[in-house]
Tab-separated table of C-alpha atoms in Angstrom:
chain	number	residue	atom	x	y	z
A	658	MET	CA	-20.495	127.664	-158.359
A	659	LYS	CA	-18.177	124.671	-159.023
A	660	THR	CA	-17.367	124.401	-155.301
A	661	LYS	CA	-20.907	124.502	-154.599
A	662	LEU	CA	-21.607	121.414	-157.272
A	663	THR	CA	-18.725	119.597	-155.829
A	664	ILE	CA	-20.199	119.587	-152.138
A	665	LEU	CA	-23.683	118.759	-153.477
A	666	ILE	CA	-22.397	115.685	-155.438
A	667	ALA	CA	-20.272	114.609	-152.405
A	668	LEU	CA	-23.584	114.924	-150.260
A	669	ILE	CA	-25.333	112.813	-152.483
A	670	LEU	CA	-22.846	110.166	-152.851
A	671	LEU	CA	-22.598	109.978	-149.029
A	672	LEU	CA	-26.400	110.021	-148.634
A	673	ALA	CA	-26.299	107.365	-151.004
A	674	ALA	CA	-23.522	105.298	-149.271
A	675	LEU	CA	-25.313	105.586	-145.849
A	676	ALA	CA	-28.792	104.200	-147.469
A	677	TYR	CA	-27.023	101.345	-148.808
A	678	ILE	CA	-25.124	100.551	-145.413
A	679	THR	CA	-28.523	101.000	-143.761
A	680	ALA	CA	-30.411	98.737	-146.231
A	681	ASP	CA	-27.538	96.180	-146.223
A	682	PHE	CA	-27.537	96.209	-142.364
A	683	PHE	CA	-31.351	95.875	-141.500
A	684	PHE	CA	-32.973	94.414	-144.837
A	685	SER	CA	-30.251	92.033	-146.248
A	686	GLY	CA	-31.777	89.706	-148.820
A	687	GLN	CA	-30.024	86.884	-146.563
A	688	ASP	CA	-32.756	84.421	-145.551
A	689	THR	CA	-31.902	83.708	-141.849
A	690	SER	CA	-35.040	81.969	-141.068
A	691	SER	CA	-33.954	78.750	-143.392
A	692	ASN	CA	-31.915	76.013	-142.253
A	693	PRO	CA	-29.929	74.232	-145.008
A	694	PHE	CA	-29.190	71.325	-142.624
A	695	ASP	CA	-32.738	71.093	-140.734
A	696	TYR	CA	-33.552	67.742	-139.488
A	697	LYS	CA	-37.372	67.564	-139.961
A	698	LEU	CA	-38.433	65.416	-137.013
A	699	GLU	CA	-42.065	66.872	-137.783
A	700	ASP	CA	-41.652	64.934	-141.019
A	701	LEU	CA	-40.778	61.811	-139.586
A	702	ARG	CA	-43.498	61.992	-137.309
A	703	ARG	CA	-46.130	62.657	-140.021
A	704	SER	CA	-44.561	60.361	-142.895
A	705	ASP	CA	-45.095	57.369	-140.552
A	706	SER	CA	-48.442	57.960	-139.475
A	707	LEU	CA	-50.575	55.340	-140.915
A	708	GLU	CA	-54.321	54.797	-140.582
A	709	THR	CA	-54.977	53.570	-137.016
A	710	ALA	CA	-57.135	50.456	-136.469
A	711	TYR	CA	-58.269	52.041	-133.019
A	712	ARG	CA	-60.409	54.973	-132.055
A	713	GLU	CA	-60.096	57.030	-128.935
A	714	ILE	CA	-63.607	57.149	-127.378
A	715	HIS	CA	-63.027	58.510	-123.915
A	716	HIS	CA	-60.584	60.189	-121.768
A	717	PHE	CA	-60.484	61.614	-118.346
A	718	THR	CA	-57.895	63.445	-115.849
A	719	PRO	CA	-56.832	61.919	-112.961
A	720	GLY	CA	-56.484	63.956	-109.659
A	721	LEU	CA	-52.813	63.100	-108.949
A	722	ASP	CA	-50.133	65.678	-109.400
A	723	GLN	CA	-48.324	63.455	-111.672
A	724	ILE	CA	-49.143	60.020	-113.165
A	725	SER	CA	-46.958	57.085	-113.874
A	726	GLY	CA	-48.850	53.873	-113.782
A	727	ILE	CA	-52.073	52.232	-114.954
A	728	THR	CA	-53.318	48.794	-114.656
A	729	THR	CA	-57.029	47.018	-114.425
A	730	ASP	CA	-58.378	44.597	-112.105
A	731	HIS	CA	-60.676	41.657	-112.473
A	732	GLY	CA	-63.491	43.989	-112.320
A	733	ASP	CA	-62.045	46.282	-115.130
A	734	ARG	CA	-61.806	48.872	-112.779
A	735	ILE	CA	-58.865	51.396	-113.648
A	736	ILE	CA	-55.966	52.091	-111.128
A	737	VAL	CA	-53.773	54.867	-111.822
A	738	SER	CA	-50.644	55.679	-109.473
A	739	GLY	CA	-48.558	58.760	-109.221
A	740	GLN	CA	-47.440	61.498	-106.893
A	741	GLY	CA	-48.919	61.004	-103.397
A	742	GLY	CA	-50.643	57.579	-104.183
A	743	VAL	CA	-53.349	55.721	-106.074
A	744	GLU	CA	-56.683	56.465	-107.618
A	745	VAL	CA	-59.458	54.079	-108.567
A	746	TYR	CA	-61.747	54.596	-111.185
A	747	THR	CA	-64.720	52.679	-112.664
A	748	PRO	CA	-64.274	51.506	-116.490
A	749	GLU	CA	-66.076	54.602	-117.614
A	750	GLY	CA	-63.625	56.741	-115.898
A	751	ILE	CA	-65.795	57.730	-112.638
A	752	LEU	CA	-63.741	58.178	-109.388
A	753	ILE	CA	-64.213	55.554	-107.060
A	754	SER	CA	-61.579	56.280	-104.299
A	755	LYS	CA	-58.337	57.894	-103.471
A	756	LEU	CA	-55.708	55.842	-101.693
A	757	PRO	CA	-52.663	57.993	-100.395
A	758	ALA	CA	-49.311	56.944	-100.127
A	759	GLU	CA	-46.244	58.747	-99.336
A	760	GLY	CA	-43.927	59.374	-102.421
A	761	PHE	CA	-44.023	58.858	-106.150
A	762	VAL	CA	-45.717	55.691	-106.825
A	763	ARG	CA	-44.108	54.815	-110.337
A	764	CYS	CA	-45.916	51.407	-110.926
A	765	ILE	CA	-48.794	49.259	-109.681
A	766	ALA	CA	-50.103	45.785	-109.885
A	767	ILE	CA	-53.116	44.266	-108.415
A	768	ALA	CA	-53.216	40.653	-106.970
A	769	PRO	CA	-56.379	38.473	-107.607
A	770	GLY	CA	-57.383	39.122	-104.189
A	771	GLY	CA	-57.174	42.981	-104.639
A	772	LYS	CA	-54.105	43.571	-102.824
A	773	MET	CA	-52.110	46.149	-104.300
A	774	TYR	CA	-48.403	46.351	-104.885
A	775	LEU	CA	-47.049	49.734	-105.179
A	776	GLY	CA	-43.192	50.485	-106.536
A	777	ILE	CA	-42.047	53.840	-104.898
A	778	GLU	CA	-38.579	54.586	-105.852
A	779	ASN	CA	-36.537	51.588	-104.822
A	780	TYR	CA	-38.849	49.742	-102.603
A	781	ILE	CA	-42.500	48.070	-102.605
A	782	VAL	CA	-45.578	49.213	-100.377
A	783	ILE	CA	-48.333	46.688	-100.070
A	784	MET	CA	-51.858	47.861	-99.769
A	785	ASP	CA	-55.079	46.012	-99.054
A	786	PRO	CA	-58.063	46.927	-101.313
A	787	ALA	CA	-59.382	49.486	-98.794
A	788	GLY	CA	-56.043	51.620	-98.966
A	789	LYS	CA	-54.575	50.435	-95.886
A	790	ILE	CA	-50.950	49.817	-95.920
A	791	VAL	CA	-49.925	46.244	-94.868
A	792	GLY	CA	-46.363	45.832	-95.747
A	793	ARG	CA	-43.357	47.505	-96.881
A	794	TRP	CA	-40.531	45.629	-98.719
A	795	ASN	CA	-37.273	47.273	-98.198
A	796	PRO	CA	-34.860	47.935	-101.180
A	797	VAL	CA	-32.853	45.082	-102.710
A	798	SER	CA	-30.143	47.853	-103.777
A	799	GLU	CA	-29.773	51.576	-103.134
A	800	LYS	CA	-29.388	51.778	-106.915
A	801	SER	CA	-32.619	50.400	-107.748
A	802	ILE	CA	-35.463	52.152	-109.663
A	803	LEU	CA	-38.594	50.042	-109.472
A	804	THR	CA	-40.465	50.754	-112.915
A	805	SER	CA	-42.840	47.831	-113.233
A	806	ILE	CA	-44.576	45.069	-111.015
A	807	ALA	CA	-46.377	41.715	-112.164
A	808	VAL	CA	-48.188	39.568	-109.923
A	809	HIS	CA	-49.073	35.871	-111.101
A	810	ARG	CA	-49.369	32.743	-109.278
A	811	GLY	CA	-48.290	33.729	-105.996
A	812	ASN	CA	-44.967	35.253	-107.723
A	813	ILE	CA	-44.360	39.161	-107.639
A	814	PHE	CA	-42.067	40.143	-110.502
A	815	VAL	CA	-40.400	43.599	-110.125
A	816	ALA	CA	-38.394	45.162	-112.913
A	817	ASP	CA	-35.588	47.256	-111.601
A	818	ALA	CA	-33.989	49.883	-114.354
A	819	GLY	CA	-31.178	50.672	-111.798
A	820	GLU	CA	-29.771	47.397	-111.370
A	821	LYS	CA	-31.073	46.171	-114.946
A	822	THR	CA	-32.657	42.988	-113.434
A	823	VAL	CA	-35.931	41.389	-112.713
A	824	TYR	CA	-36.741	40.244	-109.120
A	825	ARG	CA	-38.871	37.361	-108.409
A	826	PHE	CA	-40.137	37.374	-104.765
A	827	ASP	CA	-43.011	35.299	-102.967
A	828	SER	CA	-45.825	36.824	-101.184
A	829	THR	CA	-43.839	37.221	-98.195
A	830	GLY	CA	-40.971	39.642	-99.738
A	831	ARG	CA	-38.513	36.807	-100.246
A	832	LEU	CA	-36.267	37.046	-102.797
A	833	ILE	CA	-36.514	33.753	-105.000
A	834	ASN	CA	-34.243	34.588	-108.155
A	835	ARG	CA	-33.228	37.442	-110.463
A	836	ILE	CA	-34.032	36.937	-114.056
A	837	GLY	CA	-32.456	38.115	-117.364
A	838	GLU	CA	-28.795	38.852	-115.997
A	839	LYS	CA	-26.249	38.589	-118.733
A	840	ASP	CA	-25.510	34.582	-119.187
A	841	THR	CA	-23.758	33.565	-122.222
A	842	LEU	CA	-24.020	30.129	-121.530
A	843	SER	CA	-27.687	30.005	-121.123
A	844	GLY	CA	-28.161	32.475	-124.169
A	845	ILE	CA	-29.424	35.455	-122.096
A	846	PRO	CA	-27.878	38.415	-123.476
A	847	GLY	CA	-28.690	40.595	-120.506
A	848	PHE	CA	-31.035	43.884	-120.385
A	849	VAL	CA	-29.784	47.078	-121.617
A	850	VAL	CA	-31.667	49.903	-119.947
A	851	PRO	CA	-30.270	53.242	-121.011
A	852	SER	CA	-33.241	55.240	-119.350
A	853	PRO	CA	-36.033	54.461	-116.633
A	854	TRP	CA	-38.541	52.552	-118.634
A	855	PHE	CA	-38.062	49.008	-118.186
A	856	ASP	CA	-41.538	47.214	-118.335
A	857	LEU	CA	-42.743	43.650	-117.602
A	858	GLY	CA	-46.101	41.624	-117.865
A	859	ILE	CA	-47.439	37.968	-117.921
A	860	GLY	CA	-48.249	36.393	-121.258
A	861	ARG	CA	-50.940	34.190	-122.718
A	862	ASP	CA	-49.217	30.993	-121.489
A	863	ASP	CA	-47.986	32.232	-118.099
A	864	GLU	CA	-44.669	33.386	-119.422
A	865	LEU	CA	-42.920	36.333	-118.164
A	866	TRP	CA	-42.465	39.030	-120.809
A	867	VAL	CA	-39.813	41.678	-120.010
A	868	VAL	CA	-38.453	44.587	-122.419
A	869	ASN	CA	-35.079	44.835	-123.325
A	870	PRO	CA	-35.293	48.373	-124.439
A	871	GLY	CA	-31.429	48.829	-125.411
A	872	ARG	CA	-32.051	45.965	-127.786
A	873	HIS	CA	-35.466	46.950	-129.001
A	874	SER	CA	-36.900	43.588	-127.959
A	875	LEU	CA	-39.177	41.559	-125.750
A	876	GLU	CA	-37.980	38.387	-123.972
A	877	ALA	CA	-39.831	35.679	-122.497
A	878	TYR	CA	-38.794	33.845	-119.382
A	879	THR	CA	-40.020	31.171	-117.145
A	880	PRO	CA	-40.327	32.153	-113.513
A	881	ASP	CA	-37.130	30.554	-112.612
A	882	GLY	CA	-35.044	32.529	-115.145
A	883	LYS	CA	-34.866	30.455	-118.347
A	884	LEU	CA	-35.154	32.364	-121.334
A	885	ILE	CA	-38.066	31.073	-123.674
A	886	SER	CA	-38.033	33.327	-126.565
A	887	SER	CA	-37.592	36.795	-127.814
A	888	TRP	CA	-38.495	39.239	-130.496
A	889	GLY	CA	-38.050	42.736	-131.874
A	890	LYS	CA	-36.408	44.790	-134.627
A	891	SER	CA	-34.664	48.185	-134.618
A	892	SER	CA	-36.341	50.620	-136.802
A	893	MET	CA	-37.512	54.075	-137.210
A	894	HIS	CA	-40.556	52.538	-139.249
A	895	ASN	CA	-43.643	50.975	-137.897
A	896	ASP	CA	-42.210	47.465	-138.047
A	897	GLY	CA	-39.860	48.115	-135.353
A	898	PHE	CA	-38.980	49.793	-132.181
A	899	CYS	CA	-37.197	53.508	-132.666
A	900	GLY	CA	-34.593	55.468	-130.789
A	901	CYS	CA	-32.305	54.284	-127.814
A	902	CYS	CA	-34.511	52.121	-125.993
A	903	ASN	CA	-38.022	51.267	-126.723
A	904	PRO	CA	-40.703	50.066	-126.283
A	905	SER	CA	-41.154	51.872	-122.941
A	906	ASN	CA	-43.997	50.083	-122.077
A	907	PHE	CA	-46.506	47.271	-122.936
A	908	ALA	CA	-49.254	45.389	-122.110
A	909	VAL	CA	-50.744	41.775	-123.347
A	910	LEU	CA	-54.083	41.526	-125.116
A	911	PRO	CA	-55.994	38.211	-124.515
A	912	ASP	CA	-55.029	36.529	-127.658
A	913	GLY	CA	-51.195	36.872	-126.816
A	914	SER	CA	-50.743	39.812	-129.052
A	915	PHE	CA	-48.574	43.031	-127.521
A	916	VAL	CA	-49.595	46.441	-127.337
A	917	THR	CA	-46.606	48.328	-127.056
A	918	SER	CA	-45.780	52.262	-126.726
A	919	GLU	CA	-42.649	54.087	-127.910
A	920	LYS	CA	-41.057	57.605	-126.876
A	921	GLY	CA	-39.074	59.491	-129.422
A	922	ILE	CA	-41.737	58.654	-132.050
A	923	GLU	CA	-44.893	58.711	-130.029
A	924	ARG	CA	-46.711	55.724	-131.343
A	925	ILE	CA	-48.634	52.777	-129.965
A	926	LYS	CA	-49.192	49.605	-131.947
A	927	VAL	CA	-50.279	46.014	-131.715
A	928	ILE	CA	-47.876	43.351	-132.158
A	929	ARG	CA	-48.941	39.640	-133.269
A	930	PRO	CA	-47.591	36.919	-131.045
A	931	SER	CA	-45.285	36.034	-133.789
A	932	GLY	CA	-43.872	39.752	-133.700
A	933	GLU	CA	-45.329	40.956	-136.826
A	934	LEU	CA	-46.858	44.366	-136.782
A	935	ASP	CA	-50.731	43.978	-136.761
A	936	CYS	CA	-52.104	47.716	-136.571
A	937	MET	CA	-51.698	50.997	-135.022
A	938	VAL	CA	-53.476	52.061	-132.122
A	939	ALA	CA	-52.513	55.764	-131.752
A	940	VAL	CA	-50.008	57.670	-134.229
A	941	PRO	CA	-47.319	60.455	-133.187
A	942	SER	CA	-49.836	63.362	-134.390
A	943	GLN	CA	-52.349	62.239	-131.244
A	944	PHE	CA	-49.510	63.006	-128.802
A	945	GLU	CA	-47.516	66.017	-127.499
A	946	PRO	CA	-44.142	65.904	-128.981
A	947	GLY	CA	-41.515	64.637	-126.470
A	948	THR	CA	-44.211	62.502	-124.438
A	949	LYS	CA	-42.409	59.771	-122.610
A	950	GLY	CA	-43.916	57.026	-120.366
A	951	LEU	CA	-47.164	55.808	-121.874
A	952	ASP	CA	-47.861	53.022	-119.643
A	953	LEU	CA	-50.643	50.736	-121.102
A	954	ALA	CA	-53.259	48.425	-119.740
A	955	VAL	CA	-56.085	46.394	-121.338
A	956	ASP	CA	-59.346	45.360	-119.824
A	957	SER	CA	-61.612	42.439	-120.525
A	958	HIS	CA	-63.327	44.092	-123.364
A	959	GLU	CA	-59.764	44.569	-125.115
A	960	ARG	CA	-60.066	48.374	-124.789
A	961	VAL	CA	-56.636	49.787	-124.529
A	962	LEU	CA	-55.953	52.223	-121.678
A	963	VAL	CA	-53.240	54.770	-122.346
A	964	LEU	CA	-51.942	56.633	-119.546
A	965	ASP	CA	-50.536	59.835	-121.136
A	966	PRO	CA	-48.504	61.703	-118.595
A	967	TRP	CA	-47.884	64.907	-120.849
A	968	LYS	CA	-51.602	65.443	-121.516
A	969	LYS	CA	-52.179	63.959	-117.757
A	970	GLN	CA	-54.952	61.986	-118.904
A	971	VAL	CA	-56.257	58.117	-119.184
A	972	ARG	CA	-57.157	57.746	-122.876
A	973	ILE	CA	-59.332	54.705	-123.936
A	974	PHE	CA	-59.318	53.267	-127.115
A	975	VAL	CA	-61.257	50.721	-128.815
A	976	ARG	CA	-60.558	48.629	-132.030
A	977	GLU	CA	-63.085	49.680	-134.717
B	1152	MET	CA	6.995	136.625	-99.148
B	1153	LYS	CA	5.709	140.375	-99.822
B	1154	PRO	CA	2.411	141.076	-99.316
B	1155	SER	CA	2.214	142.347	-103.127
B	1156	GLU	CA	3.646	139.036	-104.190
B	1157	LYS	CA	0.645	137.057	-102.322
B	1158	HIS	CA	-2.069	138.585	-104.107
B	1159	LYS	CA	-0.453	138.964	-107.613
B	1160	PRO	CA	-2.755	137.596	-110.430
B	1161	MET	CA	-1.868	134.753	-112.565
B	1162	ASN	CA	-0.789	135.595	-115.865
B	1163	ARG	CA	-1.971	133.734	-119.046
B	1164	ARG	CA	1.299	131.902	-119.840
B	1165	ALA	CA	1.386	130.306	-116.063
B	1166	PHE	CA	-2.338	129.493	-116.189
B	1167	LEU	CA	-1.905	127.673	-119.431
B	1168	ARG	CA	1.090	125.894	-118.132
B	1169	ALA	CA	-0.426	124.934	-115.116
B	1170	GLY	CA	-3.578	123.572	-117.087
B	1171	VAL	CA	-1.243	121.511	-118.915
B	1172	GLN	CA	0.289	120.019	-116.100
B	1173	VAL	CA	-2.729	119.188	-114.252
B	1174	SER	CA	-4.362	117.630	-117.718
B	1175	ILE	CA	-1.151	115.610	-117.873
B	1176	ALA	CA	-1.179	114.510	-114.472
B	1177	LEU	CA	-4.922	113.476	-114.678
B	1178	GLY	CA	-4.393	111.924	-117.837
B	1179	ILE	CA	-1.589	109.441	-116.477
B	1180	GLY	CA	-3.427	108.983	-113.209
B	1181	GLY	CA	-6.658	107.999	-115.143
B	1182	MET	CA	-4.716	105.583	-117.523
B	1183	GLY	CA	-3.259	104.133	-114.482
B	1184	VAL	CA	-6.294	103.591	-112.907
B	1185	LEU	CA	-7.819	102.251	-115.908
B	1186	ALA	CA	-5.116	99.826	-116.376
B	1187	VAL	CA	-5.424	98.491	-112.994
B	1188	ARG	CA	-9.233	97.919	-113.231
B	1189	ARG	CA	-8.495	96.257	-116.419
B	1190	SER	CA	-6.177	94.063	-115.066
B	1191	GLY	CA	-8.681	93.014	-112.460
B	1192	THR	CA	-11.612	92.169	-114.936
B	1193	GLU	CA	-12.142	88.458	-116.269
B	1194	LYS	CA	-11.354	87.759	-119.793
B	1195	LEU	CA	-14.791	86.566	-121.376
B	1196	VAL	CA	-15.442	84.262	-124.024
B	1197	TRP	CA	-18.850	83.283	-126.428
B	1198	GLN	CA	-20.560	80.226	-125.682
B	1199	LEU	CA	-23.951	78.690	-126.250
B	1200	ASP	CA	-26.138	77.206	-123.886
B	1201	PRO	CA	-27.215	73.600	-124.947
B	1202	ALA	CA	-30.351	73.959	-122.878
B	1203	LYS	CA	-31.754	76.694	-124.932
B	1204	CYS	CA	-30.202	75.961	-128.521
B	1205	THR	CA	-32.826	74.465	-131.037
B	1206	GLN	CA	-30.363	73.225	-133.837
B	1207	CYS	CA	-31.260	75.772	-136.442
B	1208	GLY	CA	-28.171	75.441	-138.036
B	1209	ARG	CA	-27.075	78.945	-138.065
B	1210	CYS	CA	-23.858	77.974	-136.320
B	1211	ALA	CA	-22.848	76.377	-139.240
B	1212	THR	CA	-23.663	79.122	-141.537
B	1213	HIS	CA	-23.232	82.404	-139.758
B	1214	CYS	CA	-19.737	82.069	-138.176
B	1215	VAL	CA	-16.956	84.206	-139.625
B	1216	LYS	CA	-14.644	80.997	-139.430
B	1217	ASN	CA	-14.910	78.408	-142.167
B	1218	PRO	CA	-16.037	75.846	-141.140
B	1219	SER	CA	-17.548	77.154	-137.947
B	1220	ALA	CA	-15.731	77.362	-134.696
B	1221	VAL	CA	-19.126	75.516	-133.287
B	1222	LYS	CA	-18.577	71.930	-132.946
B	1223	SER	CA	-20.925	68.918	-131.782
B	1224	VAL	CA	-18.900	67.475	-128.676
B	1225	HIS	CA	-19.924	64.420	-126.680
B	1226	VAL	CA	-20.580	64.095	-123.098
B	1227	TYR	CA	-19.726	60.397	-122.846
B	1228	ALA	CA	-21.016	60.269	-119.155
B	1229	MET	CA	-24.555	60.690	-120.593
B	1230	CYS	CA	-24.240	58.536	-123.712
B	1231	GLY	CA	-26.149	55.312	-123.898
B	1232	TYR	CA	-23.584	53.834	-126.254
B	1233	CYS	CA	-26.771	52.934	-128.368
B	1234	ASN	CA	-26.567	50.593	-131.423
B	1235	LEU	CA	-29.572	52.595	-133.191
B	1236	CYS	CA	-27.892	56.001	-132.326
B	1237	GLY	CA	-30.338	58.879	-133.149
B	1238	GLY	CA	-27.401	61.196	-133.910
B	1239	TYR	CA	-25.676	58.859	-136.234
B	1240	PHE	CA	-28.235	57.134	-138.196
B	1241	ARG	CA	-30.694	58.674	-140.782
B	1242	PRO	CA	-34.076	57.689	-139.982
B	1243	GLU	CA	-34.818	55.568	-142.807
B	1244	THR	CA	-31.586	53.376	-142.402
B	1245	LYS	CA	-32.377	49.729	-143.028
B	1246	THR	CA	-29.122	48.131	-141.702
B	1247	LEU	CA	-27.423	49.532	-138.964
B	1248	ASN	CA	-23.918	49.811	-140.479
B	1249	THR	CA	-21.416	52.549	-141.147
B	1250	GLY	CA	-22.472	52.859	-145.013
B	1251	ALA	CA	-22.186	56.696	-146.013
B	1252	GLU	CA	-26.074	56.257	-147.258
B	1253	ASN	CA	-26.905	55.672	-143.462
B	1254	GLN	CA	-25.015	58.468	-141.718
B	1255	LEU	CA	-26.995	61.625	-140.665
B	1256	CYS	CA	-24.103	63.808	-140.417
B	1257	PRO	CA	-23.753	65.630	-143.830
B	1258	THR	CA	-19.896	65.586	-143.585
B	1259	LYS	CA	-19.397	62.149	-142.017
B	1260	ALA	CA	-17.885	63.563	-139.040
B	1261	ILE	CA	-19.011	60.806	-136.394
B	1262	LYS	CA	-16.874	57.673	-136.160
B	1263	ARG	CA	-18.797	54.528	-134.850
B	1264	THR	CA	-16.688	51.905	-133.057
B	1265	PHE	CA	-17.652	48.680	-131.723
B	1266	ILE	CA	-17.337	48.330	-127.872
B	1267	GLU	CA	-19.123	44.965	-126.940
B	1268	ASP	CA	-22.400	43.783	-127.694
B	1269	PRO	CA	-24.726	45.717	-128.132
B	1270	PHE	CA	-22.759	49.050	-127.353
B	1271	TYR	CA	-21.049	51.680	-129.841
B	1272	GLU	CA	-18.726	54.549	-129.116
B	1273	TYR	CA	-19.506	57.817	-131.113
B	1274	THR	CA	-16.610	60.184	-131.636
B	1275	ILE	CA	-16.711	63.423	-133.325
B	1276	ASP	CA	-13.939	64.449	-135.864
B	1277	GLU	CA	-13.838	68.051	-135.254
B	1278	ASN	CA	-11.680	68.779	-138.642
B	1279	LEU	CA	-15.026	67.431	-140.443
B	1280	CYS	CA	-17.625	68.586	-138.044
B	1281	ILE	CA	-19.381	71.891	-139.373
B	1282	GLY	CA	-21.491	72.657	-136.332
B	1283	CYS	CA	-24.835	72.052	-138.330
B	1284	GLY	CA	-26.416	70.368	-135.174
B	1285	LYS	CA	-28.020	67.467	-137.052
B	1286	CYS	CA	-26.947	64.908	-134.875
B	1287	VAL	CA	-27.511	66.967	-131.787
B	1288	LYS	CA	-31.043	67.240	-132.842
B	1289	GLY	CA	-31.390	63.397	-133.520
B	1290	CYS	CA	-29.565	62.604	-130.300
B	1291	GLY	CA	-31.778	64.769	-128.215
B	1292	ALA	CA	-35.064	63.213	-129.892
B	1293	PHE	CA	-34.286	59.695	-129.810
B	1294	GLY	CA	-31.529	59.447	-127.157
B	1295	ASN	CA	-30.697	61.227	-124.065
B	1296	GLY	CA	-28.900	64.286	-125.535
B	1297	SER	CA	-25.077	63.628	-125.084
B	1298	LEU	CA	-24.213	65.149	-128.255
B	1299	GLN	CA	-24.392	69.140	-127.649
B	1300	LEU	CA	-23.087	72.013	-129.733
B	1301	GLN	CA	-20.282	74.125	-128.096
B	1302	VAL	CA	-17.835	76.797	-129.398
B	1303	ARG	CA	-14.407	75.545	-129.354
B	1304	GLN	CA	-12.336	78.211	-127.869
B	1305	ASN	CA	-9.188	77.027	-129.547
B	1306	LEU	CA	-10.755	77.887	-132.704
B	1307	CYS	CA	-13.049	80.688	-132.041
B	1308	ASP	CA	-11.797	84.408	-132.811
B	1309	ASN	CA	-13.842	85.776	-129.997
B	1310	CYS	CA	-15.129	88.455	-132.023
B	1311	ASN	CA	-16.282	91.535	-130.123
B	1312	GLN	CA	-19.763	91.032	-131.786
B	1313	CYS	CA	-20.274	87.512	-132.502
B	1314	SER	CA	-22.043	86.950	-135.928
B	1315	ILE	CA	-23.818	83.871	-134.783
B	1316	ALA	CA	-25.108	85.236	-131.386
B	1317	ARG	CA	-26.467	88.119	-133.294
B	1318	ASN	CA	-28.564	85.989	-135.402
B	1319	CYS	CA	-29.552	83.035	-132.855
B	1320	PRO	CA	-33.034	82.958	-132.556
B	1321	SER	CA	-33.301	81.348	-129.208
B	1322	GLU	CA	-30.765	83.651	-127.240
B	1323	ALA	CA	-28.555	80.873	-126.469
B	1324	TRP	CA	-25.246	82.893	-126.793
B	1325	SER	CA	-23.696	84.905	-123.844
B	1326	ARG	CA	-20.280	85.677	-122.752
B	1327	ILE	CA	-18.975	83.703	-120.182
B	1328	PRO	CA	-15.513	83.749	-117.858
B	1329	ALA	CA	-12.607	82.419	-120.024
B	1330	ASN	CA	-11.750	80.051	-117.277
B	1331	THR	CA	-14.902	78.022	-117.395
B	1332	PRO	CA	-15.438	78.317	-121.120
B	1333	TYR	CA	-17.908	75.353	-121.819
B	1334	LEU	CA	-21.612	75.332	-120.986
B	1335	LEU	CA	-22.330	71.388	-121.344
B	1336	LYS	CA	-25.661	69.967	-119.894
B	1337	GLY	CA	-25.889	67.053	-117.870
B	1338	TYR	CA	-23.561	64.955	-115.692
B	1339	GLY	CA	-20.193	64.385	-116.444
B	1340	LYS	CA	-19.457	67.495	-118.620
B	1341	GLU	CA	-16.486	66.239	-120.222
B	1342	PRO	CA	-16.169	67.141	-123.958
B	1343	SER	CA	-14.527	64.780	-126.274
């Protein structure tokens, strides 16, 4: 009897121990889902989202496989570039024409006569308005990554993220001078371009504006390369530019204000010519996390056209 | 041999002796084969794939070592040497200096050194790093991802069942050959 009782107690203890081990193994109270070291990027995207002064009124999806560049012409037609060529749309987003080109057309600019300058990898292709290729300028450097083009008064300005410089060509493709290379005597800090987003554009007073992304600033130059002015501030907040290298793209409004886009914290804002924040065009919640390369254009009605490569859309915003 | 000896049945004692001898011979042979096979097998170590890592923090909390054998390592060839480093500064930082209140790392394990305007170098003090991955997340979000989490093999006990691997939500952990013990992503692949 005594032996049986001992065996019974031993069995009960054994079962209890097994139950405890099983429960501990499978249902331990340790909360493995919480992260005491969490860096809440989502909060950062949310907390800095102010009311926007712009409203998205329309969007359309270009037919190109991969989209990269956007601009407008004097008739407010929208020109989109990307893998395999260029597409031309009405201001309402209705396709007018498809102009094929070999390679990935990263950037595009339109001359007053309608001639198009296409930046493909490290060289430039020139197209007439009908889409016929009428010229090709060979690379200045094998390291070149052409990221932006502007045409103004017979000058063709080209931003090269690979060589961290801006080229000024004449209409025949002759290199006249380089702009923005480090020159301490002239007070030129030099471009810092950690990633291939390096934009330029023409300002209200015909000056050339170039992003210096690693310094979170925009710099104004004369065509012959004299530094006129610069502005910019490093900040995760809306009053500055965030991350390693921003703004990624910009466009200039008729009053001289700048529309800028950023990556890291995806946002688009309007900055006054004095460099102060005017308002937000779009906030991070309106983009997919991780969106990069939000190229910008404005038309004569001051609509802001945003090329969203992640959503593969052209998105049109108007000020309310 | 006499015909009667040829067909003489084996007695029990002889059978047992023969059986024991065969068993010993097989055992020794098997051990030999096993030893030869083991000597030809690669040694494996635990490592996490930065391309799959989501910086969940479990590398800091689930390692049997304290502090964790997982450390943030720096692929210098990828680094932009940024002034506003997303892996170093807290997002609400007002001034870009080395003040403790500005640093993202909970243990101040990242050292910031001025190189030339506007470039700064960031180095990890592995004695302070706990492998939480905050800097990795910041660098990936705002920079180009040159900070990456890796198991430091000189610190790892190489447990048979890795506690972090068992709890990793993104299945970033695997055993890899000990002669190539790191899985850094990007170009360069030179840990600090």
